[in-house]
mmCIF file of C-alpha atoms and ligand atoms in Angstrom:
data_model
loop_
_atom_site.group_PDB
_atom_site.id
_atom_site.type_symbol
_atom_site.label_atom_id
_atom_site.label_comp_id
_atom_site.label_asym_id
_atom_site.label_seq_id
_atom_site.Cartn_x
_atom_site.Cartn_y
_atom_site.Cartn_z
ATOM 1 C CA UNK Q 222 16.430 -26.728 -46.917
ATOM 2 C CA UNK Q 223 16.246 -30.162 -46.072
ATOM 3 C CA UNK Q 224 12.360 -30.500 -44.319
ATOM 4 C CA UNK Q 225 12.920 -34.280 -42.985
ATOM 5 C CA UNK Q 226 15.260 -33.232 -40.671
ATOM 6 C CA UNK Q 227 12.137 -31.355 -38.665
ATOM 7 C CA UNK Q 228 10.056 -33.381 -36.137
ATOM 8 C CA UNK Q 229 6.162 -33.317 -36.325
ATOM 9 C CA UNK Q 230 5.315 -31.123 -33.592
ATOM 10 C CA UNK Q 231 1.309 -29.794 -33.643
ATOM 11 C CA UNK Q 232 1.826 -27.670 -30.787
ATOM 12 C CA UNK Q 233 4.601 -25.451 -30.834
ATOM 13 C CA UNK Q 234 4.602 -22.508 -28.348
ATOM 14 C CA UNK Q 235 7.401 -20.300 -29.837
ATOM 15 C CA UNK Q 236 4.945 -19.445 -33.119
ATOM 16 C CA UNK Q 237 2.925 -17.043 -30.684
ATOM 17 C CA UNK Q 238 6.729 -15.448 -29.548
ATOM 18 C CA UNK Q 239 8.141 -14.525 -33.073
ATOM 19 C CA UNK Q 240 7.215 -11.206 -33.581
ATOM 20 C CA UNK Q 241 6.659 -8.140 -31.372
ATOM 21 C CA UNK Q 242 3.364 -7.619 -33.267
ATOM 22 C CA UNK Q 243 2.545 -11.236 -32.199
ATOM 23 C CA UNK Q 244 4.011 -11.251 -28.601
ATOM 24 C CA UNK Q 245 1.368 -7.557 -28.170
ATOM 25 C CA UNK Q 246 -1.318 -9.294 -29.269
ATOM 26 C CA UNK Q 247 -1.030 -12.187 -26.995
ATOM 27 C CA UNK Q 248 0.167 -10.509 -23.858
ATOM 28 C CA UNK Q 249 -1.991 -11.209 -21.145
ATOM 29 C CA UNK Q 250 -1.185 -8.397 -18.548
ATOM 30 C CA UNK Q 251 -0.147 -4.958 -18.996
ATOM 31 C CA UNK Q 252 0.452 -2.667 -16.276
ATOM 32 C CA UNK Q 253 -1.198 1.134 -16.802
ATOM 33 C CA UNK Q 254 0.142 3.718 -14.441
ATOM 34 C CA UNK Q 255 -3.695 3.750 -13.297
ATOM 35 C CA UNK Q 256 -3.400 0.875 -11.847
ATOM 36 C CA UNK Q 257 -1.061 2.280 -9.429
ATOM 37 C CA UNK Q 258 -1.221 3.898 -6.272
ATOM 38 C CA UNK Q 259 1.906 6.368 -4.803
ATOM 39 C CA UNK Q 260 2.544 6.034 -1.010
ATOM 40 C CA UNK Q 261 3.436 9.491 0.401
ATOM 41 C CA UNK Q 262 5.401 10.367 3.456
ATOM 42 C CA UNK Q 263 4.482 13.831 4.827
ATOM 43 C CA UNK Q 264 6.503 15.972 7.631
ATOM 44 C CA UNK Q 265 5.739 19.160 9.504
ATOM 45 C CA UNK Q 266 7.576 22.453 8.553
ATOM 46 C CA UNK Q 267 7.976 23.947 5.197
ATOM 47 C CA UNK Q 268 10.170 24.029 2.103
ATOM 48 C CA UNK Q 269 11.529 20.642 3.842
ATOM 49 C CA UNK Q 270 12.425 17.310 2.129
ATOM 50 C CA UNK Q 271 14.394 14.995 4.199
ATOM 51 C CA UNK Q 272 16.244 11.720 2.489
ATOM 52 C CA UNK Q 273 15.120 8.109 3.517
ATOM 53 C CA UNK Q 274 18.450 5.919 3.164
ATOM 54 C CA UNK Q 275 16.917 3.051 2.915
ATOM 55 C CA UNK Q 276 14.334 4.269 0.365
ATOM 56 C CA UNK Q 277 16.390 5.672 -2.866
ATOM 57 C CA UNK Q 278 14.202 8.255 -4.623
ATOM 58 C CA UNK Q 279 11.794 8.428 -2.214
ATOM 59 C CA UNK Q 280 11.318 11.556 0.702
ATOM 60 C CA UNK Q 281 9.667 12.958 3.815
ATOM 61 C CA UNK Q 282 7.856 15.906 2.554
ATOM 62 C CA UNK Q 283 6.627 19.029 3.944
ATOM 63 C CA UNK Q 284 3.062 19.851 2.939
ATOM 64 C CA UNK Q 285 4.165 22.456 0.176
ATOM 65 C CA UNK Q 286 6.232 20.179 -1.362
ATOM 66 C CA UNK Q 287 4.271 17.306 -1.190
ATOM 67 C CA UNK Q 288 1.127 19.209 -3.168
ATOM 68 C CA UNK Q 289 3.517 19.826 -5.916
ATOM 69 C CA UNK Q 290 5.044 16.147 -5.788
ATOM 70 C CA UNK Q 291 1.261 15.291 -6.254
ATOM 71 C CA UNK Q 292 0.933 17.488 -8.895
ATOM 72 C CA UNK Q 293 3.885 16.262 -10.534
ATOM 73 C CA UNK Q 294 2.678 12.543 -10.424
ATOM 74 C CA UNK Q 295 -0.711 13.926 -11.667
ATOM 75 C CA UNK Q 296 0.682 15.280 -15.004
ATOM 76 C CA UNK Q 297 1.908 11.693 -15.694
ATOM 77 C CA UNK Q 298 -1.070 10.378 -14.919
ATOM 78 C CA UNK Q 299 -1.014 8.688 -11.299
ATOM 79 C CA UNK Q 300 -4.403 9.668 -10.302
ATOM 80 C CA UNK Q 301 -4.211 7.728 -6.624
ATOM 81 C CA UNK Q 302 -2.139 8.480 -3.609
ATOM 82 C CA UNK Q 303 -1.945 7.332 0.139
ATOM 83 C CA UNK Q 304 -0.041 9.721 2.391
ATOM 84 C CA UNK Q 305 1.420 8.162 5.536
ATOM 85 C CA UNK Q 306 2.423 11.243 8.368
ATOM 86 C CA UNK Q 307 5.538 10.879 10.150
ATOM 87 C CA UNK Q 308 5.772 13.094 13.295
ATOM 88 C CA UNK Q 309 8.197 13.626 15.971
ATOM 89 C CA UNK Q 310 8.830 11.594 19.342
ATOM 90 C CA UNK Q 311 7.093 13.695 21.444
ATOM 91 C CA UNK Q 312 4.279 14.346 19.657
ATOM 92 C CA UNK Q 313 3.627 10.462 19.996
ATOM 93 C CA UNK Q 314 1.342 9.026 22.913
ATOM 94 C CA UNK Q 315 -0.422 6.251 24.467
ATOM 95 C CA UNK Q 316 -3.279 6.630 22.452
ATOM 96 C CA UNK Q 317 -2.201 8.308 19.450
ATOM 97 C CA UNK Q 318 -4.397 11.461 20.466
ATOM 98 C CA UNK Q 319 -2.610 13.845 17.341
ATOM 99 C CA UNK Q 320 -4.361 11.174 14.842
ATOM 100 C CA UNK Q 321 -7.482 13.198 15.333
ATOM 101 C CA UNK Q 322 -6.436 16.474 16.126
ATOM 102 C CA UNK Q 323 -8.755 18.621 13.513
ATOM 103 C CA UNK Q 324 -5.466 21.014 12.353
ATOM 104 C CA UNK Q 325 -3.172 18.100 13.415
ATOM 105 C CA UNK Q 326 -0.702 17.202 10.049
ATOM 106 C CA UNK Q 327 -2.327 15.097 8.245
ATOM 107 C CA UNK Q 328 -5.706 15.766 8.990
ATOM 108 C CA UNK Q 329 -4.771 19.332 7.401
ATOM 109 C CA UNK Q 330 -3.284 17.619 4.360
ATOM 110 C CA UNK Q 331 -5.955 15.530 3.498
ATOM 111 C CA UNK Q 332 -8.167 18.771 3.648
ATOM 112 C CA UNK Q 333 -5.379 20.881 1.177
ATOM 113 C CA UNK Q 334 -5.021 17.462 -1.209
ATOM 114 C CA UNK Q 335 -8.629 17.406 -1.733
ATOM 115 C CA UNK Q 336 -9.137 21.127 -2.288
ATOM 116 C CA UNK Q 337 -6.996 21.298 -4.614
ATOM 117 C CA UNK Q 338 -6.867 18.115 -6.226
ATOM 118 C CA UNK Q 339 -10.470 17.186 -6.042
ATOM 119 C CA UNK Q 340 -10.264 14.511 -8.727
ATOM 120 C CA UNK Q 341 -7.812 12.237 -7.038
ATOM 121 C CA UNK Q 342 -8.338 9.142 -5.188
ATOM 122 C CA UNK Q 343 -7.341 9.820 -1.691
ATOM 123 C CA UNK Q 344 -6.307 6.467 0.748
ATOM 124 C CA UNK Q 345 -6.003 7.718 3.680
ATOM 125 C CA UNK Q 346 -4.251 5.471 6.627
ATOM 126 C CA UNK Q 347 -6.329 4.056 9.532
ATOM 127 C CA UNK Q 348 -3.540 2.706 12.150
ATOM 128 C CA UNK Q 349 -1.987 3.802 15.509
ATOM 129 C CA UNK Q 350 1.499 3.411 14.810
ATOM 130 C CA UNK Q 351 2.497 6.753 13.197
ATOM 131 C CA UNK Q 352 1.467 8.573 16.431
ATOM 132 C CA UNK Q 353 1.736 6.138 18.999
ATOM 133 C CA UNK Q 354 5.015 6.266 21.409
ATOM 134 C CA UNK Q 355 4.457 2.573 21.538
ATOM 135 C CA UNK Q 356 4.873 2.068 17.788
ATOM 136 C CA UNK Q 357 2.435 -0.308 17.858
ATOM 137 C CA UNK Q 358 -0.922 0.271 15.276
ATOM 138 C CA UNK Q 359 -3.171 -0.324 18.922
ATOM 139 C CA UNK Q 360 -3.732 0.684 22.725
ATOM 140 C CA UNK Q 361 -0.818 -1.539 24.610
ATOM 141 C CA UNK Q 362 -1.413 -2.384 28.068
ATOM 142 C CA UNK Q 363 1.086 -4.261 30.090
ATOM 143 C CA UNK Q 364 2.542 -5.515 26.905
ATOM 144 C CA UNK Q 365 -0.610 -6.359 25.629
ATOM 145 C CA UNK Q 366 -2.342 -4.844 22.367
ATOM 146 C CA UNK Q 367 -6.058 -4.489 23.276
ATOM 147 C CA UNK Q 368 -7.983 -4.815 20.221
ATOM 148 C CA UNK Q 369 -11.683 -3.614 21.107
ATOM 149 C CA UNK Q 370 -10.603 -0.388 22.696
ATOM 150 C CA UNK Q 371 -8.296 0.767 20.023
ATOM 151 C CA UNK Q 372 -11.496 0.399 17.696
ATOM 152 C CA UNK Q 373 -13.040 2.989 19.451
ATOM 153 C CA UNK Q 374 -9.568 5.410 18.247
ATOM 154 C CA UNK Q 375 -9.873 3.965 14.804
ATOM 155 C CA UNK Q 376 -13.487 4.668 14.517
ATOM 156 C CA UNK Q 377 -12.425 8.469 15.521
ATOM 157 C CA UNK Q 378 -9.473 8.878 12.995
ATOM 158 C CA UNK Q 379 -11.752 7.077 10.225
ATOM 159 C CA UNK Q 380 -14.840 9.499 10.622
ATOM 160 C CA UNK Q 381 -11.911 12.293 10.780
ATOM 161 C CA UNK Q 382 -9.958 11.348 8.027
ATOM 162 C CA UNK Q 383 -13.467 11.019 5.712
ATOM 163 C CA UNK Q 384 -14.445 14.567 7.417
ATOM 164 C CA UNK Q 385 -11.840 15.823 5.860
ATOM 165 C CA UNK Q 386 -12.122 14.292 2.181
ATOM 166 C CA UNK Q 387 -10.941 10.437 2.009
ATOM 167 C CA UNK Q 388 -11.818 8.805 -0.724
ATOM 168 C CA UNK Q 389 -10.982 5.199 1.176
ATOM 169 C CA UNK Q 390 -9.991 5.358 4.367
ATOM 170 C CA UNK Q 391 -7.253 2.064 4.828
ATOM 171 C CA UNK Q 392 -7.447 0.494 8.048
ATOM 172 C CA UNK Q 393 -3.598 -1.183 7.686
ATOM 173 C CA UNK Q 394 -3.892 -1.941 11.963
ATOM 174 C CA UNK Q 395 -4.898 -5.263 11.894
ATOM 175 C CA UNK Q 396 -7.868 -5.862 15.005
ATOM 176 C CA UNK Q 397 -10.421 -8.141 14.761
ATOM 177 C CA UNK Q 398 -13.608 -6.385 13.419
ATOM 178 C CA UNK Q 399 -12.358 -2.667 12.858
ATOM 179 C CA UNK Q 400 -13.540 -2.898 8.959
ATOM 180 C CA UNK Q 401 -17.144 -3.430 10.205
ATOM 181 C CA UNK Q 402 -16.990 -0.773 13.142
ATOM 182 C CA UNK Q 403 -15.529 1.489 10.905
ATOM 183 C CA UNK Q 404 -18.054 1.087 8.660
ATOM 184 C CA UNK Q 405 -20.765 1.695 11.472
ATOM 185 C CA UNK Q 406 -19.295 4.804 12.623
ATOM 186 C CA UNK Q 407 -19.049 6.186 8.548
ATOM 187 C CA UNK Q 408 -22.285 5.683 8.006
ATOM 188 C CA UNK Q 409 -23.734 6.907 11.293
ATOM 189 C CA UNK Q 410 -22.212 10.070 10.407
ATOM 190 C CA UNK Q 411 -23.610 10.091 7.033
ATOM 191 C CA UNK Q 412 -20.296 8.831 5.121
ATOM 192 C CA UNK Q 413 -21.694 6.302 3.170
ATOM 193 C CA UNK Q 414 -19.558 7.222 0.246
ATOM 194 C CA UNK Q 415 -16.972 6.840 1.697
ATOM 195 C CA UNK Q 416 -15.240 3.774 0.952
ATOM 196 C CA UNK Q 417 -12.861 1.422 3.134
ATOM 197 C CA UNK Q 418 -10.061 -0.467 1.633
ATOM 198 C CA UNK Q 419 -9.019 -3.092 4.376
ATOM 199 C CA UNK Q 420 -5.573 -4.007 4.795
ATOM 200 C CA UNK Q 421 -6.920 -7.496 5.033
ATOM 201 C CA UNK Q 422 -3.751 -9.907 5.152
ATOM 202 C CA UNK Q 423 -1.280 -7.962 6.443
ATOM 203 C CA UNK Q 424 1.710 -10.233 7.592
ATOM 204 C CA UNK Q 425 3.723 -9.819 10.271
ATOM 205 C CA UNK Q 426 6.881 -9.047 7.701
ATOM 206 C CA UNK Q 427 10.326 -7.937 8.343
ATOM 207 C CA UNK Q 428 9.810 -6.575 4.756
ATOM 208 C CA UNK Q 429 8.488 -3.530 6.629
ATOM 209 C CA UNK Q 430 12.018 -2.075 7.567
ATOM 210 C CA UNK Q 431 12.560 1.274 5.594
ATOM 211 C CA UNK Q 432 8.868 2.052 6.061
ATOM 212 C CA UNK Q 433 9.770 2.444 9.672
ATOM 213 C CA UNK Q 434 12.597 3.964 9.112
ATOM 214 C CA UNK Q 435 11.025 6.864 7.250
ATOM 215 C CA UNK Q 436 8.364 7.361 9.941
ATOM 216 C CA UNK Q 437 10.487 5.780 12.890
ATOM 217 C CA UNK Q 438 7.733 4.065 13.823
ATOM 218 C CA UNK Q 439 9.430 0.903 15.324
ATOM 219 C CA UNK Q 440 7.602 -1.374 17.770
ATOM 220 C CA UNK Q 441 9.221 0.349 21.164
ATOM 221 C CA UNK Q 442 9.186 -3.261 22.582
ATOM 222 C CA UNK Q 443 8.321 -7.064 21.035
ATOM 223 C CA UNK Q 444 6.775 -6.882 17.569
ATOM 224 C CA UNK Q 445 3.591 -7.197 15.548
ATOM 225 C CA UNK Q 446 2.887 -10.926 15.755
ATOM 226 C CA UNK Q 447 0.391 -10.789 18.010
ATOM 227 C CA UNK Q 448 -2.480 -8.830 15.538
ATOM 228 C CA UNK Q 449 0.019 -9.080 11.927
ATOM 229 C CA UNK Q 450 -0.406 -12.521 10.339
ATOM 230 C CA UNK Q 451 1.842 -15.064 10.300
ATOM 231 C CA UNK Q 452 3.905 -15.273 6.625
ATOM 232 C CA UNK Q 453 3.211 -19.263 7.251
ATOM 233 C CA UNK Q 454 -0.237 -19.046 6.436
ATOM 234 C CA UNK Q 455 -2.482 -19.003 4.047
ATOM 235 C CA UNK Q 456 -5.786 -20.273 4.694
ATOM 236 C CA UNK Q 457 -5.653 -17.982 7.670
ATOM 237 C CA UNK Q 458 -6.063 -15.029 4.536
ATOM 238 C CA UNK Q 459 -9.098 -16.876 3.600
ATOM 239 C CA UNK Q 460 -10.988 -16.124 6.999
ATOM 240 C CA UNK Q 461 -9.722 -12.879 7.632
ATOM 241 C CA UNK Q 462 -10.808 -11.910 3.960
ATOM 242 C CA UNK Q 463 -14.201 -13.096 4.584
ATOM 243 C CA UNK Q 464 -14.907 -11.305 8.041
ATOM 244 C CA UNK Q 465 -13.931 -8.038 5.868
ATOM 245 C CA UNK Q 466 -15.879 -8.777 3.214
ATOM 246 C CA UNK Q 467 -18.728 -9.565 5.579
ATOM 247 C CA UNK Q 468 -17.953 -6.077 7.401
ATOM 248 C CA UNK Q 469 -18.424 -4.551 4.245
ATOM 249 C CA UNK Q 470 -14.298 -4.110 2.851
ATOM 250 C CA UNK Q 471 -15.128 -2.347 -0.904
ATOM 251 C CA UNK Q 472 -11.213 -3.355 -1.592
ATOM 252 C CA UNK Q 473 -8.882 -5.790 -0.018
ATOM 253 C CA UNK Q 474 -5.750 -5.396 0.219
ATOM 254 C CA UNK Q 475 -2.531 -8.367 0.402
ATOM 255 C CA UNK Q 476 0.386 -6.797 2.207
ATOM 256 C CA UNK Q 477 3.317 -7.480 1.442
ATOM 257 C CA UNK Q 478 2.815 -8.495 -2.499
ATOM 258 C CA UNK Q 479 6.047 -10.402 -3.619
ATOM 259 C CA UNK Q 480 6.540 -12.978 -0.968
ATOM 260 C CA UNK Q 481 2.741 -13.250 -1.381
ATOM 261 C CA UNK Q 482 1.309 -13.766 -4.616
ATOM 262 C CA UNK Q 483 0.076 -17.108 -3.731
ATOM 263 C CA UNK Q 484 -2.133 -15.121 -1.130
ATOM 264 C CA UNK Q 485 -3.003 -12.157 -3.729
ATOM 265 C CA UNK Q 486 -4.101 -15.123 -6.150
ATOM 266 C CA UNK Q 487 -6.214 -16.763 -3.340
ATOM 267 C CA UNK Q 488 -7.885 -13.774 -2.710
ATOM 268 C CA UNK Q 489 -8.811 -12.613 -6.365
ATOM 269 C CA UNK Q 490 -10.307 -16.280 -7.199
ATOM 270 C CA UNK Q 491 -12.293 -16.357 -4.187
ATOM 271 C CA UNK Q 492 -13.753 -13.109 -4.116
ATOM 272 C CA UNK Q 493 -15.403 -10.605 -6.314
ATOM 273 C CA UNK Q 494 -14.199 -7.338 -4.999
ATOM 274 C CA UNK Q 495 -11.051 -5.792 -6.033
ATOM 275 C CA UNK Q 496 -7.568 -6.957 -4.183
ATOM 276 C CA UNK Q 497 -5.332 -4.711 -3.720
ATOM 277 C CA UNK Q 498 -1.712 -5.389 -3.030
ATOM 278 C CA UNK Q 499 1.132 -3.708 -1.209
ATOM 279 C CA UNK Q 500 4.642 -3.323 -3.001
ATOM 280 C CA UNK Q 501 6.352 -2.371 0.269
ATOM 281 C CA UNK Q 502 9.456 -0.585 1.259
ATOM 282 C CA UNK Q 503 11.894 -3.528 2.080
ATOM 283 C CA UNK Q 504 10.692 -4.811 -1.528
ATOM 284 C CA UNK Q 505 11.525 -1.583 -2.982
ATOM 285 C CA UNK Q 506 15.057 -1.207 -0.964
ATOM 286 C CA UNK Q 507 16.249 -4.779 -2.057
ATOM 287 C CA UNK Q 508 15.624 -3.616 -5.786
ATOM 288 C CA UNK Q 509 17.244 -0.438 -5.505
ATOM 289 C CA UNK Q 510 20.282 -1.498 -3.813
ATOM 290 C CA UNK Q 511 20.543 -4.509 -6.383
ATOM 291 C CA UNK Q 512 20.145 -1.757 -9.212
ATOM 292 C CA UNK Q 513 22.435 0.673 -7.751
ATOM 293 C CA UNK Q 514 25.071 -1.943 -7.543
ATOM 294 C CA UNK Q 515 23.896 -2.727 -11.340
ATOM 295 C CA UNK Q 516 23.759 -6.137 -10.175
ATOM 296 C CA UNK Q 517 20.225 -5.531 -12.294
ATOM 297 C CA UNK Q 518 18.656 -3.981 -14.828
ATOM 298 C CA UNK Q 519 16.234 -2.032 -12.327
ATOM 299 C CA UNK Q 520 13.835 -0.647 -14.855
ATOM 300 C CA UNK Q 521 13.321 -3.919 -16.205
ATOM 301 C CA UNK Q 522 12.927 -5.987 -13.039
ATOM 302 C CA UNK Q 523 10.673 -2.956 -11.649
ATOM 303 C CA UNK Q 524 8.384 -3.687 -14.323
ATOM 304 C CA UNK Q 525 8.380 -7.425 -13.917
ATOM 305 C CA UNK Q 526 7.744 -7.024 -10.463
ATOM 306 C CA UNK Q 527 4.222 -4.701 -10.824
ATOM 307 C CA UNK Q 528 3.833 -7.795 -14.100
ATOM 308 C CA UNK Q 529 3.859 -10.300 -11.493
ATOM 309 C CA UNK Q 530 1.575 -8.513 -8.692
ATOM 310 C CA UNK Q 531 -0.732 -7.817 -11.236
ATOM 311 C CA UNK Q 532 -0.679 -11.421 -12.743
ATOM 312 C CA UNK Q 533 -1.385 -12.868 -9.509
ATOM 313 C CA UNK Q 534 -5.200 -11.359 -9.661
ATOM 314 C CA UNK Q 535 -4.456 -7.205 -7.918
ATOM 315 C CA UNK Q 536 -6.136 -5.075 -9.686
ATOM 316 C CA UNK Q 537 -4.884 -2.248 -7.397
ATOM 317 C CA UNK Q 538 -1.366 -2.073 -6.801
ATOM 318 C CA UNK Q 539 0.805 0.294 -3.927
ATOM 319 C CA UNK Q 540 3.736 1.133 -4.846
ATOM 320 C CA UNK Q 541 6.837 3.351 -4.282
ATOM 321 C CA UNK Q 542 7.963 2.536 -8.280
ATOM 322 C CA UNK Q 543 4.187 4.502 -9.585
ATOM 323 C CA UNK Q 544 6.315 7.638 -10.184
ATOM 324 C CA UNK Q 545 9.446 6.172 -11.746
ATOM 325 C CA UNK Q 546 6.746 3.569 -13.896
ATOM 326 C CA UNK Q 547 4.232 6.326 -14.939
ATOM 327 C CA UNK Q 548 7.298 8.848 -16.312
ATOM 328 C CA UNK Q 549 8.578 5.932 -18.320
ATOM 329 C CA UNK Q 550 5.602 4.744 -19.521
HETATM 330 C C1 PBG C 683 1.460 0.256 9.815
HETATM 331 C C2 PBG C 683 1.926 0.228 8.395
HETATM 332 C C3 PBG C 683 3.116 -0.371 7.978
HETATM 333 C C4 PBG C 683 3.198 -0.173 6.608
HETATM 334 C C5 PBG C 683 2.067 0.531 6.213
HETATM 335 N N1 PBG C 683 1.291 0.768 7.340
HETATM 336 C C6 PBG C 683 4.208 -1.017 8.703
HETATM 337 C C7 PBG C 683 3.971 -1.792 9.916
HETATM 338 O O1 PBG C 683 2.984 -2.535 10.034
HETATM 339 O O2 PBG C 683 4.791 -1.659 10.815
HETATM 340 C C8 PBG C 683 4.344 -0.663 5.778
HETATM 341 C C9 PBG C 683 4.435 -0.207 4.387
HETATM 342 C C10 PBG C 683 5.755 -0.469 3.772
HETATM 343 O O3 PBG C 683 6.623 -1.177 4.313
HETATM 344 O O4 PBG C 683 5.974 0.060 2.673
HETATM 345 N N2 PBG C 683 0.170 0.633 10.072
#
């Protein structure tokens, strides 16, 4: 081979790409099915499993049948869950009274999870919407969310929800100082173990959809703009990370992740807790209707996707792909 036809290059890249024993041993992020948390939807009633169109794969489940989806996602080795409860229309009210009914849904579940799955990590959901004939995650008067008073209903389904065996209870509501009354009320009661894992920069995001769909918890008038952030901003993240890590956030959350990485990135350089992001349900619809139409490889670009939330700096990472990730893993 003729050698003078090569250029002098010092630095060339591709040597670290030329072998798979090469490319392992320079990867720089690997995604472990323990990094990965598995939203839940639970339903009343038993033996029942009820489809969410927009949400391939994924299903409203009766208590039974969610214990053994949990155990199922525990033999592959997801190890973290957070149930969301959807109930009926009229069970919903003003002020989302069933979120703190003791034998209320998903008070009950939480109990049954941790008695019989004791070594899981349990997120439990702090927020108004699932039970509130408003569909809005606070008290709404005259159009208005108020944000001090719905504390006081937060602060009750938190010290519930850790009653009853959270591991982190996830306030995903967005008012200005719940993560530091929650704490106050916790540890009042003595549930200074318990943790909180703030839905810190929650935008307001039409990436949200399906997730309303499966607990038809649509806004019942205007939308979330007043207490959600604004997907224009970023420095905004920046303040509302550091009130909850002043309030005492153990984890902070970036929600939704893939429009966001910028703001999961932000957060992880600027502050030494772990940040957790959100893989929501419109991101998971728009790659299972790609994939279904084999317009993509949807294994693949699943996989890329948890790469690049991870990449960004979460260390935690929500998603409806954990089960489908951990049984191919
Ligand atoms: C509301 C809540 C939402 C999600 C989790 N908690 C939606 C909303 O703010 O309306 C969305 C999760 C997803 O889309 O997967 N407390």
């Amino acid at each position: 081979m003729d050698t003078s036809q090569f250029i002098q290059l010092t630095r060339r890249p591709r040597r670290l790409r030329q072998s798979v024993a090469i490319r392992n041993l320079v990867e720089e992020t690997q995604i472990h099915t323990k990094d990965l948390v598995q939203p839940l939807f639970l339903m009343s009633g038993q033996n029942t499993k009820e489809d969410i169109p927009s949400m391939p794969n994924i299903y409203r489940l009766s208590l039974d049948l969610l214990l053994y989806e949990v155990e199922d996602c525990l033999k592959l080795g997801i190890q973290a869950f957070a149930p969301f409860p959807y109930l009926p229309d009229h069970e919903k009210d003003h002020l989302a009274t069933r979120s703190v009914q003791e034998d209320g849904l998903y008070l009950n579940a939480i109990r049954m999870l941790k008695q019989k799955f004791p070594e899981i990590c349990l997120f439990t959901d702090v927020a108004m919407d699932p039970y509130s004939s408003d569909g809005h995650d606070g008290i709404v008067e005259n159009d208005e969310i108020l944000n001090d008073e719905t504390l006081v209903v937060l602060g009750k389904m938190a010290l519930a929800q850790a009653q009853a065996g959270a591991d982190f209870v996830a306030p995903s509501d967005m008012m200005d100082g719940r993560v530091g009354y929650i704490r106050e009320v916790l540890d009042q009661a003595g549930y200074h173990k318990v943790g909180i894992m703030a839905y810190t920069a929650k935008y307001a995001s039409a990436f949200y959809g399906p997730f309303r769909d499966a607990l038809q918890s649509a806004p019942k008038f205007g939308d979330k703009k007043t207490y959600q952030m604004n997907p224009a901003n970023s420095q905004e993240a920046l303040v509302e990370a550091e009130l909850d890590f002043l309030e005492g956030a153990d984890m902070m959350m970036v929600k939704p992740a893939l429009s966001y990485l910028d703001i999961i990135q932000k957060l992880s350089q600027n502050f030494n807790i772990p940040i957790a992001a959100y893989n929501v349900s419109g991101e998971y619809a728009m790659l299972k209707a790609a994939a279904q139409n084999k317009w993509i490889d949807g294994d693949r670009v699943a996989h890329e996707i948890l790469l690049s939330i991870k990449r960004a700096g979460a260390k935690v990472i929500f998603t409806y792909l954990a089960k489908e990730f951990a049984a191919r893993s």
